[in-house]
Short mmCIF file of C-alpha atoms and ligand atoms in Angstrom, two decimals:
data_model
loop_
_atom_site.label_atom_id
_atom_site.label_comp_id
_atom_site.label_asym_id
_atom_site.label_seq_id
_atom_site.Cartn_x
_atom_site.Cartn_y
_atom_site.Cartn_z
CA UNK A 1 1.07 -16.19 -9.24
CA UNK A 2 2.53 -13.11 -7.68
CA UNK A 3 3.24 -10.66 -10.14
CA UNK A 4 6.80 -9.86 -9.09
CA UNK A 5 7.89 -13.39 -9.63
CA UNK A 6 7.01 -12.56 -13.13
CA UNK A 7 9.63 -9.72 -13.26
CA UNK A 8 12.82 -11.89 -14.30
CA UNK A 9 15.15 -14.81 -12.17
CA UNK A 10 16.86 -13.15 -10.26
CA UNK A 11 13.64 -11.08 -8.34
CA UNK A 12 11.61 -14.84 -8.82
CA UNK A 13 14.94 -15.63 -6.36
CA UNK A 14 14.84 -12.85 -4.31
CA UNK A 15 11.12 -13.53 -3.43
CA UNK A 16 11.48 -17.06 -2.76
CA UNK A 17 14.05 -16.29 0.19
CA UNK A 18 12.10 -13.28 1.23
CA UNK A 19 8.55 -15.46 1.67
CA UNK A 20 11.23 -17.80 3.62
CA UNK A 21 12.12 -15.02 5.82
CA UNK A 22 8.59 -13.52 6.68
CA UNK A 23 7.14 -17.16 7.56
CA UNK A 24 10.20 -17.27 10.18
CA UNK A 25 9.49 -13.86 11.04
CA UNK A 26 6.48 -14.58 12.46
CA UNK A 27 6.73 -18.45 13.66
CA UNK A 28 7.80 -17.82 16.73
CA UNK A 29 4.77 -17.26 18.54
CA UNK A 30 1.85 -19.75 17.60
CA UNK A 31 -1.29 -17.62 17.99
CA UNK A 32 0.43 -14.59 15.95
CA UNK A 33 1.30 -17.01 13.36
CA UNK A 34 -2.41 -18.12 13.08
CA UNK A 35 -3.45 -15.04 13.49
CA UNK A 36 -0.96 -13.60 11.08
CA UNK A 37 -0.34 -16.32 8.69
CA UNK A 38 -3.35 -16.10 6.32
CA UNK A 39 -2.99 -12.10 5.69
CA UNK A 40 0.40 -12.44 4.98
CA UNK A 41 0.03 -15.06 2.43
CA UNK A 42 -2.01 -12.96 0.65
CA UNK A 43 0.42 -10.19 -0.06
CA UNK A 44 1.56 -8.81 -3.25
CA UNK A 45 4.98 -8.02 -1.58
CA UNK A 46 5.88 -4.42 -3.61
CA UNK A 47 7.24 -2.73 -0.96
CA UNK A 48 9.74 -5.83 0.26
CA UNK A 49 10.50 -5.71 -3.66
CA UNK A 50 11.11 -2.54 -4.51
CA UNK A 51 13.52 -2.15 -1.96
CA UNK A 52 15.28 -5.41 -3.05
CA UNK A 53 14.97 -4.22 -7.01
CA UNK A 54 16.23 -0.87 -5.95
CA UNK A 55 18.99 -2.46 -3.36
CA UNK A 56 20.36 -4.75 -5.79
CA UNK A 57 20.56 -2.34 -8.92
CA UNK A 58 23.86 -2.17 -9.01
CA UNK A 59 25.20 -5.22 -8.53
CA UNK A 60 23.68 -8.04 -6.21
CA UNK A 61 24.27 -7.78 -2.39
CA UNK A 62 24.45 -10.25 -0.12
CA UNK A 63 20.83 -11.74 1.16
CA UNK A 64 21.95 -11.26 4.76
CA UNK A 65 22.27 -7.23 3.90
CA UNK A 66 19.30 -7.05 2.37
CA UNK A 67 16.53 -9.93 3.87
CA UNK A 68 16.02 -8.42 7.00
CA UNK A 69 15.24 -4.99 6.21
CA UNK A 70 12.93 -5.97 2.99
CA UNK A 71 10.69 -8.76 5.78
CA UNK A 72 10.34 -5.23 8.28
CA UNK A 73 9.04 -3.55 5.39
CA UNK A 74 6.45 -6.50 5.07
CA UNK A 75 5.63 -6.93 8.77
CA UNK A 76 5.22 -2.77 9.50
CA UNK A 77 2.81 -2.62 6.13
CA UNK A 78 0.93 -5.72 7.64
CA UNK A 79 1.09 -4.63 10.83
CA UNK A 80 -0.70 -1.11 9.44
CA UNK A 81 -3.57 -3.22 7.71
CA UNK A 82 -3.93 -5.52 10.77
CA UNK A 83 -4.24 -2.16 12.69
CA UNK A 84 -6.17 -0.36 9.91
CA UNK A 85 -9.18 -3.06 9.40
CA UNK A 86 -9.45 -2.44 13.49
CA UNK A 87 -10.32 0.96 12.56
CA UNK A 88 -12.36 0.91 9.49
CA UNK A 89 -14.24 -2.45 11.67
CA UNK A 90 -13.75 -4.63 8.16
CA UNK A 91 -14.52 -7.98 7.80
CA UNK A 92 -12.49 -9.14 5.14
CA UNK A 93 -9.13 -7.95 3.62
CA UNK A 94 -7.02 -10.17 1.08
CA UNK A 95 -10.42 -13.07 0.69
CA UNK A 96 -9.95 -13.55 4.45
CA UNK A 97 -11.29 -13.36 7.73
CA UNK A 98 -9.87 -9.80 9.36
CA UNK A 99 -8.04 -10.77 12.95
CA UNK A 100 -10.61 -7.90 14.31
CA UNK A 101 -13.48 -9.90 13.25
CA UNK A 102 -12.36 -12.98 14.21
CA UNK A 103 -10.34 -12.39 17.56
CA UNK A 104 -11.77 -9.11 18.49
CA UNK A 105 -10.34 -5.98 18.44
CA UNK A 106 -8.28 -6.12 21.73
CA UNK A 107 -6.32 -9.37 20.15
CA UNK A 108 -6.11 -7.76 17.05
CA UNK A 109 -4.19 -4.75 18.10
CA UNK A 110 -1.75 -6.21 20.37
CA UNK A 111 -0.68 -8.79 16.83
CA UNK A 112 -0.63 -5.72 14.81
CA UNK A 113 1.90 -4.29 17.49
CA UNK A 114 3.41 -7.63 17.88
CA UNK A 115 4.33 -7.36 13.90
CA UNK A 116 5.56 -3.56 14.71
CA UNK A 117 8.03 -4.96 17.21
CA UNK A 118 9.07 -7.48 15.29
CA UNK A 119 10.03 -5.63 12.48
CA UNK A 120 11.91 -2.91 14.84
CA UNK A 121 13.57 -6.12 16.12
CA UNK A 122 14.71 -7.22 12.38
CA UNK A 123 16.39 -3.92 12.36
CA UNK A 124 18.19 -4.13 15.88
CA UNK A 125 19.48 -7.30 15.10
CA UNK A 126 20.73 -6.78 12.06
CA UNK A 127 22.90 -3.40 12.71
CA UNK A 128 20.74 -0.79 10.42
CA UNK A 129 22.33 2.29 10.76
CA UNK A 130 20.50 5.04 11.91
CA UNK A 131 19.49 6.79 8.91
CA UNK A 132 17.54 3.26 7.87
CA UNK A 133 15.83 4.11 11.46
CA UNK A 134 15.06 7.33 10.85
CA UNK A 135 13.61 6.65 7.51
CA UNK A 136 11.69 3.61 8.89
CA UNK A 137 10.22 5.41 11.63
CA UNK A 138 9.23 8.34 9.50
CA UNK A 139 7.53 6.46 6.95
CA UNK A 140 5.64 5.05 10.18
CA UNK A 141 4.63 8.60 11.80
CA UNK A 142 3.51 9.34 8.14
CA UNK A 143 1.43 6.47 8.05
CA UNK A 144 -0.08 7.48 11.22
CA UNK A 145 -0.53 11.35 10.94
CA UNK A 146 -2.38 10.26 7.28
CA UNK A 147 -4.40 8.04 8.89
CA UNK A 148 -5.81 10.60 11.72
CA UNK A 149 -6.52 13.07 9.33
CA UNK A 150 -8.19 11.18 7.02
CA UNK A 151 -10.17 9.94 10.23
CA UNK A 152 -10.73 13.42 11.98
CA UNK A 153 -12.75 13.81 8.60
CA UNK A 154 -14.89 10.77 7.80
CA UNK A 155 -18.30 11.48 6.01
CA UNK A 156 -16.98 14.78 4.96
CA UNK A 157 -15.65 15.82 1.46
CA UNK A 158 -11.69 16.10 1.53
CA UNK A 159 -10.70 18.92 -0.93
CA UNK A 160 -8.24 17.78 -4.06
CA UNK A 161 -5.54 18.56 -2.31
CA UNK A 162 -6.54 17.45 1.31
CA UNK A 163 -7.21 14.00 -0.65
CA UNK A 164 -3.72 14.24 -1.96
CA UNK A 165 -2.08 14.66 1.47
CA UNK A 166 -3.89 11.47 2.83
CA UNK A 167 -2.74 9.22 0.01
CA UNK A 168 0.74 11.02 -0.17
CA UNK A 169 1.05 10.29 3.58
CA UNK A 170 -0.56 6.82 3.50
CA UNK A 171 1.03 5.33 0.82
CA UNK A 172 3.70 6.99 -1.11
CA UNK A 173 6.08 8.16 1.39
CA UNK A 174 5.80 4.19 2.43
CA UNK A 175 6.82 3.17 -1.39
CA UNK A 176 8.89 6.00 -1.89
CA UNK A 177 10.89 5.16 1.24
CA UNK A 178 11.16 1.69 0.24
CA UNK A 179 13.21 2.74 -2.64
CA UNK A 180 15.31 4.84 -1.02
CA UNK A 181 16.16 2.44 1.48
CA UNK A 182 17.04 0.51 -1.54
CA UNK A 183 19.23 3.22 -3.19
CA UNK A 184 21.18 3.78 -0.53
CA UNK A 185 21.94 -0.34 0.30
CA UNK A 186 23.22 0.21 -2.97
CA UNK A 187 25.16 3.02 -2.29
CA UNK A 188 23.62 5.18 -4.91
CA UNK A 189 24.48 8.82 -5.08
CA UNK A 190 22.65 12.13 -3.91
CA UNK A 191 20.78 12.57 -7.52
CA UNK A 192 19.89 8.58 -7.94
CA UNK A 193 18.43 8.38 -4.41
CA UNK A 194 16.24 11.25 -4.98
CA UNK A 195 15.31 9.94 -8.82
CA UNK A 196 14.62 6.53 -6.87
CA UNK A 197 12.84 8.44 -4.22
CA UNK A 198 10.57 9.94 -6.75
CA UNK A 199 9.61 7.14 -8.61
CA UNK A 200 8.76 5.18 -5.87
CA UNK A 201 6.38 8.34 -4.92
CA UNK A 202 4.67 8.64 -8.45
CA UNK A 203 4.21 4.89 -8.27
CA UNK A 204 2.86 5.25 -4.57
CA UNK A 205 0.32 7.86 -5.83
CA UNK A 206 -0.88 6.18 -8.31
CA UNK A 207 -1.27 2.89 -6.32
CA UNK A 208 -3.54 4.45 -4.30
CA UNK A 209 -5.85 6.17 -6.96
CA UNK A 210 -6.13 2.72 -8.61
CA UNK A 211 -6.88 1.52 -5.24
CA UNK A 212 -9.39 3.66 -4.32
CA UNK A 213 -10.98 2.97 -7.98
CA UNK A 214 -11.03 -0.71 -7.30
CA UNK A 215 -12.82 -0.29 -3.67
CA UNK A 216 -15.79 0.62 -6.57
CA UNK A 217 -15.28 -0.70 -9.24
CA UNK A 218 -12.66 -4.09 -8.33
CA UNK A 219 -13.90 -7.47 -9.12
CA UNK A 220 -14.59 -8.75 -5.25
CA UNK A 221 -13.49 -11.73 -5.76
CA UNK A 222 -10.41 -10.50 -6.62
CA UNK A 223 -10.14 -7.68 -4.71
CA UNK A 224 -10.92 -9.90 -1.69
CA UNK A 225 -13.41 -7.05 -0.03
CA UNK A 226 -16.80 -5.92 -0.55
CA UNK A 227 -17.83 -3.16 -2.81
CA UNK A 228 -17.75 0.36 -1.11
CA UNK A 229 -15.85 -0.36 1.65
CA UNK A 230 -14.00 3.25 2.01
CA UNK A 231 -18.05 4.88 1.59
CA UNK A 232 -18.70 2.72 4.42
CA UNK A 233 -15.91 3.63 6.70
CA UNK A 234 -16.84 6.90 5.95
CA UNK A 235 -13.74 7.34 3.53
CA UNK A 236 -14.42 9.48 0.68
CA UNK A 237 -11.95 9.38 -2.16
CA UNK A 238 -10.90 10.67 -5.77
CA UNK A 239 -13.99 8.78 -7.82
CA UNK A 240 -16.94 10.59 -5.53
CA UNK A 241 -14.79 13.68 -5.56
CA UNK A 242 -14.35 14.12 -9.20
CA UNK A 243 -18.42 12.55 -9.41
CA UNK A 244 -19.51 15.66 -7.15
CA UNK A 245 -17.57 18.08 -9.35
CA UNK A 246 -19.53 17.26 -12.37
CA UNK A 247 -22.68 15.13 -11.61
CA UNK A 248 -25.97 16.29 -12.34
CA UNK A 249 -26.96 14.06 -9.33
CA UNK A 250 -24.49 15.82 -7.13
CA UNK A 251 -26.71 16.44 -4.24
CA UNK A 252 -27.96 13.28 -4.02
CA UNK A 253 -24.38 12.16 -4.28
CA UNK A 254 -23.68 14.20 -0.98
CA UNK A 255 -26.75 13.63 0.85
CA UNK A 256 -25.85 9.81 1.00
CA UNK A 257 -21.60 10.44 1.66
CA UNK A 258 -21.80 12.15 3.96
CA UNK A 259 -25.16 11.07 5.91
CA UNK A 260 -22.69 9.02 8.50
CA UNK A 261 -24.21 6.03 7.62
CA UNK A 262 -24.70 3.94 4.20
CA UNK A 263 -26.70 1.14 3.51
CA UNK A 264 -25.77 -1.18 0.58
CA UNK A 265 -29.13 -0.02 -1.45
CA UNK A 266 -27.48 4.10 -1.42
CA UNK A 267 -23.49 2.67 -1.81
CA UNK A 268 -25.26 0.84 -5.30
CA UNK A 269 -27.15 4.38 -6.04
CA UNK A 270 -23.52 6.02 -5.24
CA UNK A 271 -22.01 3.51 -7.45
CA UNK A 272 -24.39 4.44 -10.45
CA UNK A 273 -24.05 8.10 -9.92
CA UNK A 274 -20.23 7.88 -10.44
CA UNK A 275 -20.56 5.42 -12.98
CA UNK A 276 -22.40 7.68 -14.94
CA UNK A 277 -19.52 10.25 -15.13
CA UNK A 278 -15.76 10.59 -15.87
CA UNK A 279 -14.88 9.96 -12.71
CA UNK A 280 -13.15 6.47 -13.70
CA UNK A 281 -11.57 7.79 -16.47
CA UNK A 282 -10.37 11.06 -14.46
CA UNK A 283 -8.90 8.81 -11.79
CA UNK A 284 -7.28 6.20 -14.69
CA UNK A 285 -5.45 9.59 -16.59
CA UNK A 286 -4.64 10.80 -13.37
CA UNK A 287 -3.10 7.80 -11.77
CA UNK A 288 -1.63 7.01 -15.42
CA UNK A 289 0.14 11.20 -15.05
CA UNK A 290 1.83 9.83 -11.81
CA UNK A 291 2.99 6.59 -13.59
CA UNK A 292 4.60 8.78 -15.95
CA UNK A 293 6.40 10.92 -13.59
CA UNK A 294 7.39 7.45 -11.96
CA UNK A 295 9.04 6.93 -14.91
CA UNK A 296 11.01 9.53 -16.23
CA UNK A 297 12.78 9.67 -12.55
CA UNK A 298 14.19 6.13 -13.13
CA UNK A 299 17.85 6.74 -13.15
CA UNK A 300 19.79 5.34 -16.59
CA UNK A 301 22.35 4.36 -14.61
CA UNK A 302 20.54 1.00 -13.24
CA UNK A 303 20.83 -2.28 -14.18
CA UNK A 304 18.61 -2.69 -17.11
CA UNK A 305 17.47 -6.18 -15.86
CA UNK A 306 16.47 -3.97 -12.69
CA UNK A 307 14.93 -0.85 -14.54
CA UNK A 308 12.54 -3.10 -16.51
CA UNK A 309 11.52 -5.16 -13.69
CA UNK A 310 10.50 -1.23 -12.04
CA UNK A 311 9.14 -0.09 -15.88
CA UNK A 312 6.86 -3.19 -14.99
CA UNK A 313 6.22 -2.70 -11.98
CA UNK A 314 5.18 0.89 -13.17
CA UNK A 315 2.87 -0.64 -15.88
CA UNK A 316 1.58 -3.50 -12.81
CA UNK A 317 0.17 -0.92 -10.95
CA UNK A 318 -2.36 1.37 -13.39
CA UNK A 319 -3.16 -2.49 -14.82
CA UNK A 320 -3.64 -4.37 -11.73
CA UNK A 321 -7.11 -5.62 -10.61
CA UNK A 322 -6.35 -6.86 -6.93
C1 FPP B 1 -4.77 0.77 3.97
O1 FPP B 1 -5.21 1.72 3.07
C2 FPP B 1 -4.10 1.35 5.16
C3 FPP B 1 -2.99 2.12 5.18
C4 FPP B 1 -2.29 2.45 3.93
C5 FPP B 1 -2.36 2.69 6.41
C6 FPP B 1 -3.00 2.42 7.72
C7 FPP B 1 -2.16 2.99 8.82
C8 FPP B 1 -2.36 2.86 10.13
C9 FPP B 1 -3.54 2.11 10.66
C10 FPP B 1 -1.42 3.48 11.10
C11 FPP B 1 -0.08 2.76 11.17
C12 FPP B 1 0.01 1.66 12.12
C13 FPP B 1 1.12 0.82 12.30
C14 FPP B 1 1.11 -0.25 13.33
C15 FPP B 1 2.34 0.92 11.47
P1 FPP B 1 -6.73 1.96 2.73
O2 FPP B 1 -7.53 2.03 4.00
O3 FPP B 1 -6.82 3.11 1.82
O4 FPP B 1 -7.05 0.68 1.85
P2 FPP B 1 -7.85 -0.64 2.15
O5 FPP B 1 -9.03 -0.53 1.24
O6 FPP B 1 -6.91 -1.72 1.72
O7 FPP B 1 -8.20 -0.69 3.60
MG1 MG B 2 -8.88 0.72 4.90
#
């Protein structure tokens, strides 16, 4: 089961209609839709739900207000991971078949744009004001400006804090902006938008340390990709950073990083070297530090039905395995 349908009815609701909406979203051409169909199933839908949490905190709007904008959200984050597996050349994402490995990569960038156009569609249709454009299309040049950098530097070791501008700019200006959207469908004021804003950036920081933990350490069958799969693209994240800091087998630890290619004999060897520190406990307090901030910027002034379903969602992501 999807973990937000566990939150309480009213999100169970909210989902239902949303999965509606993204199915349509994408039926009207028949080759995106099988090219589309599978990776979207798998999908754990948190940014389409925090923005309907945070949307409907106040009091419940209207499904037509809120639908539209929460399925863009969906399509531009799968359009990113159509668009990203094109990149990193994966195989598998979500236990299936990547469109770049099945279709090719020409096919598969013109359905991840196809998914980008739809969503900026969604939006035209549906009257978003220009302030829900400008945040959309930041979060997207974020996205994209995080995703050169952290490609301009493959098979070399990021610093702390050049590591915490890629995942900042990958993935928690996306969740942060998810929530904001959301606080300000609600009409929220100044102070609640940027509490909103901030949890949904703690949250977004941590989701990415956890995820970065679980390309090592995930169950694969799970997880739905193979062990290793950022060492392969040449990604190097917070576990081999914190491992070089303190491992006796540091050297060895670089030599096979940042070589430029890995086989899966040296990412097992990397495996065991980081195993053998901290490093998963570093990255669990850290991500665990951000969870915290996450929470103490949740405004009191929600609906508590809404601020536990985002407490959960809080605790969902330092817990979750997939
Ligand atoms: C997955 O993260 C990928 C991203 C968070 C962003 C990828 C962004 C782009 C390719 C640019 C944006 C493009 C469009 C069309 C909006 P990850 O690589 O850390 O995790 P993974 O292990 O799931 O691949
Ligand atoms: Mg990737």
């Amino acid at each position: 089961m999807n973990f937000v349908a566990a939150l309480n009815d009213t999100a169970a609701k909210n989902l239902q209609v949303l999965e509606e909406n993204i199915k349509q979203s994408i039926a009207e051409d028949p080759f995106v839709f099988e090219a589309c169909a599978p990776l979207i199933r798998g999908g754990k839908r948190l940014r389409p739900m925090l923005f309907l949490l945070c949307a409907n905190a106040k009091k419940d709007l209207p499904p037509e207000k809120t639908m539209p904008l929460a399925t863009a959200l969906e399509l531009i984050h799968t359009a990113s991971l159509v668009h990203d597996d094109i990149i990193d050349t994966s195989k598998k994402r979500r236990g299936v078949e990547t469109a770049n490995s099945k279709y090719g990569a020409q096919i598969a960038v013109l359905v991840g744009d196809y998914l980008f156009a739809k969503a900026f569609q969604l939006v035209a249709e549906n009257n978003y004001d220009s302030q829900v454009q400008l945040i959309l299309s930041n979060l997207v040049k974020n996205l994209c400006v995080g995703e050169i950098m952290q490609d301009r530097s493959l098979f070399a070791v990021p610093t702390m804090s050049e590591y915490y501008t890629h995942i900042n700019l990958k993935t928690a200006i996306f969740l942060s902006s998810c929530c904001r959207l959301g606080a300000i469908a609600a009409e929220m004021n100044s102070r609640e938008i940027e509490n909103l804003t901030a949890y949904g950036s703690g949250l977004g920081l941590a989701f990415q340390i956890i995820d970065d933990l679980l390309d090592f350490f995930g169950d694969e069958r799970i997880t739905g990709k193979p062990h290793g799969g950022d060492l392969k693209s040449g990604v190097i994240t917070l576990p081999v950073i914190r491992a070089l800091e303190i491992s006796d087998a540091a050297q060895t630890l670089k030599k096979i990083v940042t070589r430029g290619e890995i086989t899966k004999t040296e990412i097992d060897a990397a495996i065991k070297i980081i195993r053998a520190t901290d490093a998963v406990d570093y990255c669990r307090t850290r991500a665990e530090a951000h969870i915290e901030s996450a929470r103490v910027n949740l405004p009191a002034t929600l609906k508590i039905s809404i601020a536990l379903a985002l407490e959960k969602i809080a605790d969902f992501v330092v817990d979750r395995t997939r």
